[in-house]
Amino acid sequence: QSALTQPRSVSGSPGQSVTISCTGTSSDVGGYYYVSWYQQHPGKAPKLMIYDVTERPSGVPDRFSGSKSGNTASLTISGLQAEDEADYHCCSYAGTYSYVFGTGTKVTVL
Amino acid sequence: EVQLVQSGAEVKKPGESLKISCKGSGYNFRSYWIAWVRQMPGEGLEWMGFIYPDDSDTKYSPSFQGQVTISADKSISTAYLQWSNLKASDTAIYYCARLLTTSGVFDYWGQGSLVSVSS
């Protein structure tokens, strides 16, 4: 199973919006409504930010939102803040007891 | 508060064996799958496999089947990841994570265990 494709890096100024894409196939992203996103600060464990494409766990700011179209899922961060600078990883269900993560994207706040 | 606390960093030589642990607290450990996820230096995350502590039902990613062993001891709320023949390419940070649903929602993560393998 190949990793989902994410851009290596994206950047934006404080207050701007950035969108991270996560491209898979019809066997993973395109086939299920089960995409999640994880934020990882340097030296820290990943943190769940979005699940089931669009759902936010309790405590995650509403400036984080998710969407999906075809084989590509997206994470949008609106009103970018300094603390949003981190790595972001997508993950998709890929069939019975099978999952695939993305290649990871570094978000830089300029 | 849900917590997953992992064992500390390890430095090993190629060919050696190793078992790292992940202790859960703050929830019914037996009733949630525990997954193991690898992160090689400077790379993304890779799902390795997971276990259901109540009956030790275990699923492996094809990429890791036969390379590692996942186990659990429900009596002490602890999951394990084990190698019998370490390679330099096993050098990575290994995370355990609670799998909220089998659709792939990893909602709580351990702090990570760094495994370094070098001659």
CSV table of C-alpha atoms in Angstrom, one decimal:
chain,number,residue,atom,x,y,z
A,1,GLN,CA,0.0,0.0,0.0
A,2,SER,CA,1.6,3.3,-1.1
A,3,ALA,CA,1.5,6.3,1.2
A,4,LEU,CA,-1.0,9.0,0.5
A,5,THR,CA,0.6,12.0,-1.3
A,6,GLN,CA,0.8,15.3,0.6
A,7,PRO,CA,2.8,18.5,-0.4
A,8,ARG,CA,6.2,18.6,1.4
A,9,SER,CA,5.4,22.0,2.8
A,10,VAL,CA,3.0,24.9,2.8
A,11,SER,CA,3.3,28.3,4.3
A,12,GLY,CA,1.2,31.4,5.1
A,13,SER,CA,1.2,34.6,7.1
A,14,PRO,CA,-0.7,34.9,10.4
A,15,GLY,CA,-4.4,35.3,9.8
A,16,GLN,CA,-4.3,33.8,6.3
A,17,SER,CA,-5.7,30.4,5.3
A,18,VAL,CA,-3.7,27.4,4.1
A,19,THR,CA,-5.0,24.1,2.6
A,20,ILE,CA,-3.1,20.8,2.7
A,21,SER,CA,-4.1,18.2,0.2
A,22,CYS,CA,-3.9,14.4,0.7
A,23,THR,CA,-4.2,12.4,-2.5
A,24,GLY,CA,-4.9,8.7,-2.6
A,25,THR,CA,-6.9,6.2,-4.7
A,26,SER,CA,-10.3,4.8,-5.0
A,27,SER,CA,-9.1,2.0,-2.6
A,28,ASP,CA,-8.5,4.4,0.2
A,29,VAL,CA,-9.4,8.1,0.3
A,30,GLY,CA,-11.9,7.8,-2.6
A,31,GLY,CA,-13.6,4.7,-1.3
A,32,TYR,CA,-14.4,5.6,2.3
A,33,TYR,CA,-15.5,8.6,4.4
A,34,TYR,CA,-12.8,7.8,6.9
A,35,VAL,CA,-10.0,10.3,6.6
A,36,SER,CA,-8.3,11.7,9.7
A,37,TRP,CA,-5.7,14.4,10.2
A,38,TYR,CA,-3.0,14.7,12.8
A,39,GLN,CA,-0.9,17.6,14.0
A,40,GLN,CA,2.6,16.9,15.2
A,41,HIS,CA,4.9,19.5,16.8
A,42,PRO,CA,8.7,18.8,16.8
A,43,GLY,CA,9.6,16.2,19.3
A,44,LYS,CA,6.0,15.5,20.2
A,45,ALA,CA,3.4,12.8,19.6
A,46,PRO,CA,0.7,13.3,16.9
A,47,LYS,CA,-2.6,14.8,17.9
A,48,LEU,CA,-5.9,14.1,16.3
A,49,MET,CA,-7.4,17.2,14.7
A,50,ILE,CA,-10.0,15.9,12.2
A,51,TYR,CA,-11.7,12.5,11.8
A,52,ASP,CA,-14.3,11.1,9.5
A,53,VAL,CA,-13.3,13.7,6.9
A,54,THR,CA,-15.0,16.7,8.6
A,55,GLU,CA,-15.5,16.0,12.3
A,56,ARG,CA,-13.5,17.9,15.0
A,57,PRO,CA,-12.8,16.3,18.3
A,58,SER,CA,-13.6,18.3,21.4
A,59,GLY,CA,-11.1,21.0,22.1
A,60,VAL,CA,-9.8,21.4,18.5
A,61,PRO,CA,-10.3,25.0,17.3
A,62,ASP,CA,-12.9,25.5,14.6
A,63,ARG,CA,-10.4,27.2,12.4
A,64,PHE,CA,-9.4,23.6,11.4
A,65,SER,CA,-11.7,22.0,8.9
A,66,GLY,CA,-11.7,19.0,6.6
A,67,SER,CA,-13.2,18.1,3.3
A,68,LYS,CA,-12.9,15.5,0.5
A,69,SER,CA,-13.5,15.4,-3.2
A,70,GLY,CA,-12.9,12.2,-5.1
A,71,ASN,CA,-9.6,10.7,-4.2
A,72,THR,CA,-8.3,13.9,-2.5
A,73,ALA,CA,-8.9,15.0,1.0
A,74,SER,CA,-8.0,18.4,2.3
A,75,LEU,CA,-7.3,20.1,5.6
A,76,THR,CA,-7.8,23.9,5.8
A,77,ILE,CA,-6.4,26.1,8.6
A,78,SER,CA,-8.2,29.4,8.6
A,79,GLY,CA,-6.9,32.4,10.5
A,80,LEU,CA,-3.4,30.9,10.8
A,81,GLN,CA,-1.7,31.3,14.1
A,82,ALA,CA,1.9,30.9,15.2
A,83,GLU,CA,1.1,27.8,17.2
A,84,ASP,CA,-0.2,26.1,14.1
A,85,GLU,CA,3.3,25.7,12.8
A,86,ALA,CA,3.8,21.9,12.8
A,87,ASP,CA,3.8,18.8,10.7
A,88,TYR,CA,0.4,17.5,9.5
A,89,HIS,CA,-0.3,13.9,8.6
A,90,CYS,CA,-3.4,12.5,6.9
A,91,CYS,CA,-4.7,9.0,7.3
A,92,SER,CA,-7.3,7.0,5.4
A,93,TYR,CA,-9.0,3.7,6.0
A,94,ALA,CA,-8.1,1.3,3.2
A,95,GLY,CA,-10.3,-1.7,3.7
A,96,THR,CA,-10.7,-4.4,6.3
A,97,TYR,CA,-8.3,-3.6,9.2
A,98,SER,CA,-6.0,-1.6,6.9
A,99,TYR,CA,-4.9,2.0,7.0
A,100,VAL,CA,-2.5,4.3,5.2
A,101,PHE,CA,-0.9,7.5,6.3
A,102,GLY,CA,0.2,10.4,4.1
A,103,THR,CA,3.8,11.6,3.5
A,104,GLY,CA,3.4,14.5,5.8
A,105,THR,CA,3.3,18.3,5.3
A,106,LYS,CA,5.3,20.9,7.2
A,107,VAL,CA,3.2,24.1,7.8
A,108,THR,CA,5.3,27.2,8.3
A,109,VAL,CA,3.9,30.5,9.6
A,110,LEU,CA,5.8,33.3,8.0
B,1,GLU,CA,-7.9,11.3,31.7
B,2,VAL,CA,-6.8,8.9,29.1
B,3,GLN,CA,-3.1,8.3,29.0
B,4,LEU,CA,-0.7,6.0,27.2
B,5,VAL,CA,2.7,5.9,28.7
B,6,GLN,CA,5.5,4.2,26.8
B,7,SER,CA,8.8,2.8,27.9
B,8,GLY,CA,12.0,4.8,27.4
B,9,ALA,CA,14.6,5.1,24.7
B,10,GLU,CA,16.6,2.0,23.8
B,11,VAL,CA,20.1,1.6,22.1
B,12,LYS,CA,20.7,-1.8,20.7
B,13,LYS,CA,23.0,-3.6,18.3
B,14,PRO,CA,21.9,-5.4,15.1
B,15,GLY,CA,20.7,-8.9,15.8
B,16,GLU,CA,19.6,-8.2,19.3
B,17,SER,CA,16.0,-8.6,20.6
B,18,LEU,CA,13.8,-5.9,22.1
B,19,LYS,CA,10.4,-5.5,23.7
B,20,ILE,CA,8.9,-2.0,24.3
B,21,SER,CA,5.7,-1.3,26.2
B,22,CYS,CA,2.7,1.0,26.3
B,23,LYS,CA,0.7,1.3,29.5
B,24,GLY,CA,-2.9,2.6,29.3
B,25,SER,CA,-4.8,4.3,32.0
B,26,GLY,CA,-8.0,6.4,32.5
B,27,TYR,CA,-10.2,4.2,30.4
B,28,ASN,CA,-11.2,0.5,30.0
B,29,PHE,CA,-8.0,-0.7,28.4
B,30,ARG,CA,-9.5,-4.1,27.4
B,31,SER,CA,-12.2,-2.6,25.2
B,32,TYR,CA,-10.1,-0.5,22.7
B,33,TRP,CA,-7.7,-1.6,20.0
B,34,ILE,CA,-4.1,-0.4,20.6
B,35,ALA,CA,-2.1,0.4,17.4
B,36,TRP,CA,1.6,0.7,16.9
B,37,VAL,CA,2.9,3.4,14.5
B,38,ARG,CA,6.5,3.8,13.2
B,39,GLN,CA,8.1,7.1,12.4
B,40,MET,CA,11.6,6.8,10.8
B,41,PRO,CA,13.9,9.8,11.1
B,42,GLY,CA,12.5,12.8,9.1
B,43,GLU,CA,9.7,10.7,7.7
B,44,GLY,CA,6.0,10.3,7.9
B,45,LEU,CA,3.9,7.8,10.0
B,46,GLU,CA,3.4,4.2,9.1
B,47,TRP,CA,0.8,1.9,10.7
B,48,MET,CA,2.3,-1.4,11.8
B,49,GLY,CA,-0.5,-3.3,13.4
B,50,PHE,CA,-2.9,-3.4,16.4
B,51,ILE,CA,-4.2,-5.6,19.1
B,52,TYR,CA,-7.5,-5.9,21.0
B,53,PRO,CA,-6.4,-6.5,24.6
B,54,ASP,CA,-9.5,-8.3,25.7
B,55,ASP,CA,-8.9,-11.3,23.5
B,56,SER,CA,-5.4,-10.5,22.0
B,57,ASP,CA,-6.9,-10.5,18.5
B,58,THR,CA,-4.0,-9.0,16.4
B,59,LYS,CA,-3.9,-7.5,12.9
B,60,TYR,CA,-0.7,-6.6,11.1
B,61,SER,CA,0.1,-4.3,8.2
B,62,PRO,CA,1.5,-6.5,5.4
B,63,SER,CA,4.6,-4.4,5.5
B,64,PHE,CA,5.3,-5.5,9.1
B,65,GLN,CA,3.9,-9.0,9.2
B,66,GLY,CA,6.6,-11.4,10.3
B,67,GLN,CA,9.0,-8.5,11.2
B,68,VAL,CA,7.5,-7.7,14.6
B,69,THR,CA,5.2,-9.2,17.3
B,70,ILE,CA,2.4,-7.3,19.0
B,71,SER,CA,1.1,-8.6,22.3
B,72,ALA,CA,-0.8,-7.3,25.3
B,73,ASP,CA,-1.3,-8.2,29.0
B,74,LYS,CA,-4.8,-6.9,29.9
B,75,SER,CA,-4.2,-7.6,33.6
B,76,ILE,CA,-1.7,-4.8,33.7
B,77,SER,CA,-3.2,-2.7,30.9
B,78,THR,CA,-0.1,-2.9,28.8
B,79,ALA,CA,0.6,-3.5,25.1
B,80,TYR,CA,4.0,-4.5,23.7
B,81,LEU,CA,5.9,-4.4,20.5
B,82,GLN,CA,8.7,-6.9,20.1
B,83,TRP,CA,11.6,-7.6,17.7
B,84,SER,CA,13.7,-10.8,17.7
B,85,ASN,CA,16.4,-9.7,15.3
B,86,LEU,CA,16.9,-5.9,15.1
B,87,LYS,CA,18.3,-4.3,12.0
B,88,ALA,CA,19.7,-0.8,11.6
B,89,SER,CA,16.7,0.0,9.5
B,90,ASP,CA,14.5,-0.5,12.6
B,91,THR,CA,15.9,2.8,14.0
B,92,ALA,CA,12.8,5.0,14.5
B,93,ILE,CA,10.4,6.4,17.0
B,94,TYR,CA,7.6,4.0,17.8
B,95,TYR,CA,4.2,5.3,19.0
B,96,CYS,CA,1.3,3.4,20.5
B,97,ALA,CA,-2.1,4.9,19.9
B,98,ARG,CA,-5.6,4.1,20.9
B,99,LEU,CA,-7.8,3.2,18.0
B,100,LEU,CA,-11.2,4.8,18.7
B,101,THR,CA,-12.9,3.1,15.8
B,102,THR,CA,-11.7,0.4,13.4
B,103,SER,CA,-12.3,3.0,10.6
B,104,GLY,CA,-9.0,4.5,11.6
B,105,VAL,CA,-9.4,7.2,14.3
B,106,PHE,CA,-6.3,7.2,16.5
B,107,ASP,CA,-7.5,9.5,19.3
B,108,TYR,CA,-4.9,9.2,22.0
B,109,TRP,CA,-1.1,8.7,21.5
B,110,GLY,CA,1.8,7.7,23.7
B,111,GLN,CA,4.8,9.9,23.9
B,112,GLY,CA,6.9,7.7,21.7
B,113,SER,CA,9.8,5.3,22.2
B,114,LEU,CA,13.0,6.0,20.4
B,115,VAL,CA,14.8,2.8,19.2
B,116,SER,CA,18.3,3.2,17.9
B,117,VAL,CA,20.0,0.2,16.3
B,118,SER,CA,23.7,0.6,15.5
B,119,SER,CA,26.8,-1.6,15.6
